[in-house]
Short mmCIF file of C-alpha atoms and ligand atoms in Angstrom, two decimals:
data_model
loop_
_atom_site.label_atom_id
_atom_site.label_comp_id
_atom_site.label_asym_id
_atom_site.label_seq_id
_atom_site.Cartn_x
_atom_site.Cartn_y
_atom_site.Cartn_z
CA UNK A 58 -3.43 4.78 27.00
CA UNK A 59 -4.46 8.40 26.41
CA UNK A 60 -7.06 10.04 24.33
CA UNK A 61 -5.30 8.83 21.11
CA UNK A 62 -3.10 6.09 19.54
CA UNK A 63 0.35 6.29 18.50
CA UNK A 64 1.87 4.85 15.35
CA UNK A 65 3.47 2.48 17.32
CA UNK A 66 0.56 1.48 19.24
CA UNK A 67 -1.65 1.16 15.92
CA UNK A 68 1.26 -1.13 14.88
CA UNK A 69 1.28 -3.33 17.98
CA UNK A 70 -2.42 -3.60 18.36
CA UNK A 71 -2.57 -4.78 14.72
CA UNK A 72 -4.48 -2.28 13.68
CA UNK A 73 -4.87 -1.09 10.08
CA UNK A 74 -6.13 2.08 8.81
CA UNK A 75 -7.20 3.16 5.38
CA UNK A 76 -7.28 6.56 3.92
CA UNK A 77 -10.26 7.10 1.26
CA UNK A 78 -9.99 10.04 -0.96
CA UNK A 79 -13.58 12.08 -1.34
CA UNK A 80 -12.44 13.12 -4.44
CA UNK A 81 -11.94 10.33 -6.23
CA UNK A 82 -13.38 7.48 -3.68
CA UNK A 83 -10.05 5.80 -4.12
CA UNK A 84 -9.29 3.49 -0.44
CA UNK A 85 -5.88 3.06 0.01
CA UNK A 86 -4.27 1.04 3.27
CA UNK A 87 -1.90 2.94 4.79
CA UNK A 88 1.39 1.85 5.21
CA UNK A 89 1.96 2.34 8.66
CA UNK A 90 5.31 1.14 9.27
CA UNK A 91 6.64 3.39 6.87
CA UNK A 92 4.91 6.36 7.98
CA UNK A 93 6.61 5.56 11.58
CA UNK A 94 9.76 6.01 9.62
CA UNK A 95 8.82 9.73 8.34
CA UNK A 96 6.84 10.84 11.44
CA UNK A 97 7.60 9.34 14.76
CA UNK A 98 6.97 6.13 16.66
CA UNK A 99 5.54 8.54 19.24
CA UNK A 100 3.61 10.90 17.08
CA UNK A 101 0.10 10.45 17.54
CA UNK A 102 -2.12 9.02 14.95
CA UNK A 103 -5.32 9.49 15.33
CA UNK A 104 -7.44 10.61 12.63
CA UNK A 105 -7.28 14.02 13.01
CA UNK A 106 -3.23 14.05 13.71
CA UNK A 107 -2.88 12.07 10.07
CA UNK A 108 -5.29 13.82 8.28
CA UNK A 109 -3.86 16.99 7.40
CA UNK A 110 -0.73 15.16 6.49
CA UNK A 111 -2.57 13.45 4.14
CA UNK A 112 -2.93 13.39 0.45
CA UNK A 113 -4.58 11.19 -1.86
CA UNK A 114 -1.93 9.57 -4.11
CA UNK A 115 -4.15 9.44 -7.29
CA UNK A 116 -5.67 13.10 -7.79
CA UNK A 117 -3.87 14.69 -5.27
CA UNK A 118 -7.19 15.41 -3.26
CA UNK A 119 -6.23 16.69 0.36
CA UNK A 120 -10.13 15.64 1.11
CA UNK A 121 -9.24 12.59 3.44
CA UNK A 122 -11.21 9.94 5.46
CA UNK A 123 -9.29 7.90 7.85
CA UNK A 124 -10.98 4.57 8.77
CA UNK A 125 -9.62 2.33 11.70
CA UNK A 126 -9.76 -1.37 11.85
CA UNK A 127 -8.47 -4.23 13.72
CA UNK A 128 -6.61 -6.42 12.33
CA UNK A 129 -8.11 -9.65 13.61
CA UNK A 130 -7.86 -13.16 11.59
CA UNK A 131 -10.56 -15.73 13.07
CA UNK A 132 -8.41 -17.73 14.62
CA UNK A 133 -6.70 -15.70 17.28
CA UNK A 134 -10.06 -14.22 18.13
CA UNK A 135 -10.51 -16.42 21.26
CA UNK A 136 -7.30 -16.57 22.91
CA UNK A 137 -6.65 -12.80 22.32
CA UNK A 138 -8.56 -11.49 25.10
ZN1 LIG B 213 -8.19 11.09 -4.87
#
Protein backbone atom coordinates (compact mmCIF):
# COMPACT_ATOMS: atom_id res chain seq x y z
CA UNK A 1 0.00 0.00 0.00
CA UNK A 2 1.08 3.58 -0.77
CA UNK A 3 0.88 6.79 1.09
CA UNK A 4 -2.98 6.71 0.89
CA UNK A 5 -6.09 4.45 0.70
CA UNK A 6 -8.32 3.91 -2.09
CA UNK A 7 -12.10 3.69 -1.99
CA UNK A 8 -11.82 0.29 -2.62
CA UNK A 9 -9.32 -0.42 -0.08
CA UNK A 10 -11.37 1.65 2.67
CA UNK A 11 -14.17 -0.73 1.55
CA UNK A 12 -12.23 -3.98 1.94
CA UNK A 13 -10.50 -3.08 5.11
CA UNK A 14 -13.93 -2.29 6.60
CA UNK A 15 -13.24 0.89 7.23
CA UNK A 16 -15.79 3.69 7.75
CA UNK A 17 -15.34 7.30 7.54
CA UNK A 18 -17.50 10.15 8.67
CA UNK A 19 -17.62 13.63 7.40
CA UNK A 20 -18.52 16.35 10.23
CA UNK A 21 -19.58 19.68 9.04
CA UNK A 22 -17.80 22.76 11.17
CA UNK A 23 -20.57 24.67 10.37
CA UNK A 24 -23.20 23.07 11.70
CA UNK A 25 -21.36 20.06 13.75
CA UNK A 26 -23.62 17.75 11.85
CA UNK A 27 -21.52 13.88 11.54
CA UNK A 28 -22.66 12.13 8.77
CA UNK A 29 -21.17 8.41 7.68
CA UNK A 30 -20.22 8.42 4.42
CA UNK A 31 -21.54 6.19 2.08
CA UNK A 32 -18.67 4.77 0.61
CA UNK A 33 -19.89 2.34 -1.77
CA UNK A 34 -21.75 4.82 -3.47
CA UNK A 35 -19.14 7.32 -3.70
CA UNK A 36 -17.01 4.39 -5.53
CA UNK A 37 -19.82 4.58 -7.98
CA UNK A 38 -19.33 8.52 -8.72
CA UNK A 39 -15.52 8.66 -8.27
CA UNK A 40 -13.47 5.62 -8.90
CA UNK A 41 -12.63 2.35 -7.21
CA UNK A 42 -9.06 3.59 -7.73
CA UNK A 43 -9.37 7.18 -6.79
CA UNK A 44 -7.70 7.82 -3.69
CA UNK A 45 -9.48 8.65 -0.56
CA UNK A 46 -7.70 9.96 1.83
CA UNK A 47 -8.80 12.88 3.66
CA UNK A 48 -7.44 15.41 1.78
CA UNK A 49 -8.47 13.69 -1.81
CA UNK A 50 -12.37 13.68 -0.35
CA UNK A 51 -12.36 16.77 1.23
CA UNK A 52 -12.67 19.27 -1.33
CA UNK A 53 -15.30 17.13 -2.90
CA UNK A 54 -17.12 17.47 0.01
CA UNK A 55 -20.15 19.28 1.14
CA UNK A 56 -22.17 19.16 4.11
CA UNK A 57 -25.69 17.98 3.15
CA UNK A 58 -27.55 20.14 5.78
CA UNK A 59 -26.19 23.87 5.38
CA UNK A 60 -24.25 23.36 2.53
CA UNK A 61 -20.95 24.15 4.56
CA UNK A 62 -17.83 23.16 2.34
CA UNK A 63 -15.95 23.30 5.99
CA UNK A 64 -15.29 19.43 6.21
CA UNK A 65 -13.62 17.01 8.74
CA UNK A 66 -13.01 13.57 7.59
CA UNK A 67 -12.61 11.02 10.44
CA UNK A 68 -11.37 7.36 9.75
CA UNK A 69 -12.38 4.33 11.63
CA UNK A 70 -12.22 0.69 11.54
CA UNK A 71 -14.86 -1.09 11.33
CA UNK A 72 -14.20 -3.79 13.90
CA UNK A 73 -17.16 -5.77 15.84
CA UNK A 74 -15.63 -7.61 19.06
CA UNK A 75 -15.82 -10.72 17.88
CA UNK A 76 -13.58 -10.91 14.86
CA UNK A 77 -11.02 -8.94 16.80
CA UNK A 78 -8.86 -12.05 17.57
CA UNK A 79 -8.80 -14.05 14.58
CA UNK A 80 -8.36 -10.94 12.32
CA UNK A 81 -4.78 -10.52 12.68
ZN1 LIG B 1 -23.31 21.74 7.86
Amino acid sequence: MGAGWTLQELIDAGMSVTAGCLDCNRHQKLDLPALQDRLDADAPAMEWDLRPKMKCAVCGGRRVTLTYSPNTSPKDHRKSK
